[in-house]
Tab-separated table of C-alpha atoms in Angstrom:
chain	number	residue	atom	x	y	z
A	476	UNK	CA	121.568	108.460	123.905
A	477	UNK	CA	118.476	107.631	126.159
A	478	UNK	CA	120.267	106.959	129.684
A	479	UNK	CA	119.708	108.641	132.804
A	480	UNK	CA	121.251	112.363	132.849
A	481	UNK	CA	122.212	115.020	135.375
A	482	UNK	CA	122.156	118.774	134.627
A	483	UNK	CA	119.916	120.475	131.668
A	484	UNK	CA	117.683	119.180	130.465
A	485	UNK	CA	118.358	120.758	126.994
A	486	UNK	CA	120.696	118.683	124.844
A	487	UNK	CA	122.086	121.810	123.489
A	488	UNK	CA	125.356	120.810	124.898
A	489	UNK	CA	125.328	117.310	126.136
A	490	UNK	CA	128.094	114.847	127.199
A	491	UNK	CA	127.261	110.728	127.126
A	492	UNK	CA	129.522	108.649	129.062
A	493	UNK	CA	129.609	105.475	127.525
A	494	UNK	CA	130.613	102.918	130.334
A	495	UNK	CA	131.041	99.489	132.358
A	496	UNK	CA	129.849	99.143	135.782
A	497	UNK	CA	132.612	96.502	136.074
A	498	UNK	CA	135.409	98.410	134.517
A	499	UNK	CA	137.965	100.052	136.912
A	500	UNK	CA	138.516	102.736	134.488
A	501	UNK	CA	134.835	103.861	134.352
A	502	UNK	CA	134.750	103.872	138.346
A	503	UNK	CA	138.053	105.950	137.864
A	504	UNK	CA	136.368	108.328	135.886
A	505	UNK	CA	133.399	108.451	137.975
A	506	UNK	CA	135.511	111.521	139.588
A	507	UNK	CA	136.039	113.250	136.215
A	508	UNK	CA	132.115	112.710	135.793
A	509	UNK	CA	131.182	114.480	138.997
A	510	UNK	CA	133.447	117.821	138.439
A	511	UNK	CA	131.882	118.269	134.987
A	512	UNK	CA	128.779	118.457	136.008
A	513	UNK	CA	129.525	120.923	138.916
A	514	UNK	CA	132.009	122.887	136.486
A	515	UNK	CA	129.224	122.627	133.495
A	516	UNK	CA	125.800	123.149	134.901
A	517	UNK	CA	124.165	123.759	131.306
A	518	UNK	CA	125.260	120.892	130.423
A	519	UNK	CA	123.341	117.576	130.033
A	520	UNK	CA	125.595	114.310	130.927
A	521	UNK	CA	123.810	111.159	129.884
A	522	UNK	CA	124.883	107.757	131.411
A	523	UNK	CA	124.899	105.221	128.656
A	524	UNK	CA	125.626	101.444	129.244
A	525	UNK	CA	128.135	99.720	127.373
A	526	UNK	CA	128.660	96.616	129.498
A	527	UNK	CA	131.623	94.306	127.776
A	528	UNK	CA	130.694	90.785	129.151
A	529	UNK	CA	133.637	89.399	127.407
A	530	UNK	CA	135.751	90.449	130.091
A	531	UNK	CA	133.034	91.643	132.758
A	532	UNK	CA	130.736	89.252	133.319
A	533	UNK	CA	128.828	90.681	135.556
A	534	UNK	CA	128.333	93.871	133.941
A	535	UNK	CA	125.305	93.489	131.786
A	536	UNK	CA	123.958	92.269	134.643
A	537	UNK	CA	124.536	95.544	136.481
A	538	UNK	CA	123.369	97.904	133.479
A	539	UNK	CA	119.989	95.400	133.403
A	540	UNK	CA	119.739	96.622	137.144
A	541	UNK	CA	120.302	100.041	136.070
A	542	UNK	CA	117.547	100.596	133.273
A	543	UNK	CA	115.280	99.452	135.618
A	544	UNK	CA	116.519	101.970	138.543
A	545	UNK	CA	116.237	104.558	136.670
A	546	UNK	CA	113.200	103.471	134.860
A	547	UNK	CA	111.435	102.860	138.050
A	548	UNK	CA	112.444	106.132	140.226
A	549	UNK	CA	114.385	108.477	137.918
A	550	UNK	CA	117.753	109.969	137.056
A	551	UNK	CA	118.094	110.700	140.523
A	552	UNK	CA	118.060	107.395	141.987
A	553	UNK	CA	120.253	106.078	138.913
A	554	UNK	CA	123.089	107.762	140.091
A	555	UNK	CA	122.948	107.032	143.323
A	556	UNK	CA	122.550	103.291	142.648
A	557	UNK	CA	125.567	104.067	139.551
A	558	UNK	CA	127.375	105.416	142.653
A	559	UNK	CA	126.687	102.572	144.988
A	560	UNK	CA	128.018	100.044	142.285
A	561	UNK	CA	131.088	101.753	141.532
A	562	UNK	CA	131.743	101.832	145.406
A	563	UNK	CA	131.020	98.311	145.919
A	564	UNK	CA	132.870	97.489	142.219
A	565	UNK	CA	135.370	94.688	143.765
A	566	UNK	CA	131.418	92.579	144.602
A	567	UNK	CA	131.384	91.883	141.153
A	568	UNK	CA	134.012	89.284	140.531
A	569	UNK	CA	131.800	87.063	140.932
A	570	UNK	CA	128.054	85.921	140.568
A	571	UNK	CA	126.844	85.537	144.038
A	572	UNK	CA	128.762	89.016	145.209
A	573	UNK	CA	127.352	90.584	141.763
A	574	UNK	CA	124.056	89.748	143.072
A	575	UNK	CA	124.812	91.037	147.340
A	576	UNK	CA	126.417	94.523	145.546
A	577	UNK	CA	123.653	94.736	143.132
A	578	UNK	CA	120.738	94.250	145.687
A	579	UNK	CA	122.800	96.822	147.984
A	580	UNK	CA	122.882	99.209	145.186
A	581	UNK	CA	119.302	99.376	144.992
A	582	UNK	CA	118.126	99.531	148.220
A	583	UNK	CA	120.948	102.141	148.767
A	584	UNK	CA	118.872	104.127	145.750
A	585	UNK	CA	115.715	103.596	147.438
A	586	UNK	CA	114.292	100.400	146.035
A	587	UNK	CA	113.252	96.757	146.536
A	588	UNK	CA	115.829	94.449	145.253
A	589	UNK	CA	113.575	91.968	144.304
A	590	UNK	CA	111.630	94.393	142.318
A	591	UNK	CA	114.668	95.649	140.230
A	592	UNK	CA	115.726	91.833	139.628
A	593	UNK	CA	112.327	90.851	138.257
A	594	UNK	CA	113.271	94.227	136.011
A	595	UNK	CA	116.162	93.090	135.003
A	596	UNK	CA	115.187	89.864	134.172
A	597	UNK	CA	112.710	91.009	131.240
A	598	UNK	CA	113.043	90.766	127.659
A	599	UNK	CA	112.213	94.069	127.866
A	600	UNK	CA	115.388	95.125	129.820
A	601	UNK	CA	117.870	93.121	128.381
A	602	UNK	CA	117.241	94.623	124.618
A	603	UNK	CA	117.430	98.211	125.995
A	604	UNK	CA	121.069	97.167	127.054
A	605	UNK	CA	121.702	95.695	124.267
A	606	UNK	CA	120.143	98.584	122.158
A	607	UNK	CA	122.564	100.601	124.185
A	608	UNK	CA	125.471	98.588	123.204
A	609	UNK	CA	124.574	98.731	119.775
A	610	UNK	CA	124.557	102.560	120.132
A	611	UNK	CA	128.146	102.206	121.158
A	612	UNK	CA	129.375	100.047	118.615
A	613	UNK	CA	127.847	102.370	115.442
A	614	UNK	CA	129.784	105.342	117.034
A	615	UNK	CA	132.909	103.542	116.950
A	616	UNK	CA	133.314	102.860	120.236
A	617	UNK	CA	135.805	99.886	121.340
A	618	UNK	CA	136.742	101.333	124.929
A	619	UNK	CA	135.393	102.563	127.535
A	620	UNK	CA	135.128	104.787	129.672
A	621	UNK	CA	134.361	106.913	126.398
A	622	UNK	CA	132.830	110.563	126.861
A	623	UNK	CA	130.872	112.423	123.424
A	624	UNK	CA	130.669	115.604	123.486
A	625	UNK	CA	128.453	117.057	121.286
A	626	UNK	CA	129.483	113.816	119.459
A	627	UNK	CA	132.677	114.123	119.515
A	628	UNK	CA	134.885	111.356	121.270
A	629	UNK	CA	136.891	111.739	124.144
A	630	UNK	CA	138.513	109.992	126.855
A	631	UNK	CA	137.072	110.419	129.957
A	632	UNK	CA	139.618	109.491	132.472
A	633	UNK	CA	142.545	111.647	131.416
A	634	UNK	CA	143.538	114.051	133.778
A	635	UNK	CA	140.642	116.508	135.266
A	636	UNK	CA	142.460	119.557	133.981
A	637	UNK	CA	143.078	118.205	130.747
A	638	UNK	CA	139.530	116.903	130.184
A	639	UNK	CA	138.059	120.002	131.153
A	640	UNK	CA	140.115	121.809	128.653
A	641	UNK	CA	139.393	119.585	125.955
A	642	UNK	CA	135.395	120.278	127.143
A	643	UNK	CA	135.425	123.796	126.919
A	644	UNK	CA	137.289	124.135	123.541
A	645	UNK	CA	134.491	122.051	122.128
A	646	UNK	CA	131.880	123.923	124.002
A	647	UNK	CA	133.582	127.367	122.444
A	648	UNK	CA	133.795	126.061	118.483
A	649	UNK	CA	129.855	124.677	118.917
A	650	UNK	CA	129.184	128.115	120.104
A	651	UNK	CA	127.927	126.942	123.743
A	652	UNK	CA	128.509	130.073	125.707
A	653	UNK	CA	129.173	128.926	129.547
């Protein structure tokens, strides 16, 4: 996993959230997301793009935008543009509101729109998505929002509770101490 992260910056114990900027599940879990990372601050959770244009168009579009956020001002800004686009999901039903949310997303991070879209629009960018997606697919992934931890799959919009159970048992048998 090479996304954008929040927490350690060891991968001793890491969670990767595999995810679709235009999936209402993944904004669902964007909750989930935020507790573990208060409730796990050793931990190192990696945002990793796995847009599914077949029925989100616009999402490849928005992880393009999102390498080149984060490649251009950081993990930080990432999440606050990841943020941004969750908030503003319902702009990408279409093209021309994919491009308004997008655009709002980045300045919200901090950058110039026009910037990120010449970004997005490399070669460059558009095999680190799909290098990403290909990650996604060799793990076995077919859904998403899908959450490895430690590489081990698990959902990652069940309830918090639940999820943070799960999280610690698996911390316990890799012998993470909290």
């Amino acid at each position: 996993a090479d996304g954008p992260y929040r927490g350690a910056a060891s991968k001793n114990f890491e969670m990767v959230e595999f995810a679709d900027f235009q999936c209402p599940h993944c904004k669902e879990a964007q909750a989930n997301m935020d507790k573990l990372a208060v409730d796990f601050p050793n931990a190192r959770i990696v945002f990793q793009n796995n847009p599914i244009p077949s029925i989100h168009p616009e999402s490849e579009q928005a992880a393009a935008y999102g390498v080149c956020v984060a490649k251009l001002a950081g993990s930080n800004a990432f999440f606050q543009y990841a943020s941004a686009v969750f908030d503003g999901q319902a702009g990408l039903s279409t093209a021309d509101g994919a491009t308004l949310t997008l655009n709002s997303a980045t300045s919200k991070a901090g950058l110039d729109p026009n910037k990120v879209a010449a970004c997005a629009a490399t070669p460059e960018v558009k095999a680190q998505v799909a290098s990403s997606i290909k990650l996604a697919s060799d793990l076995g992934i077919a859904s998403v929002p899908t959450l490895m931890v430690n590489g081990r799959a698990v959902p990652a919009n069940v309830s918090y509770d639940l999820l943070k159970k799960i999280v610690e048992y698996q911390a316990k048998i890799d012998g993470i101490t909290q």
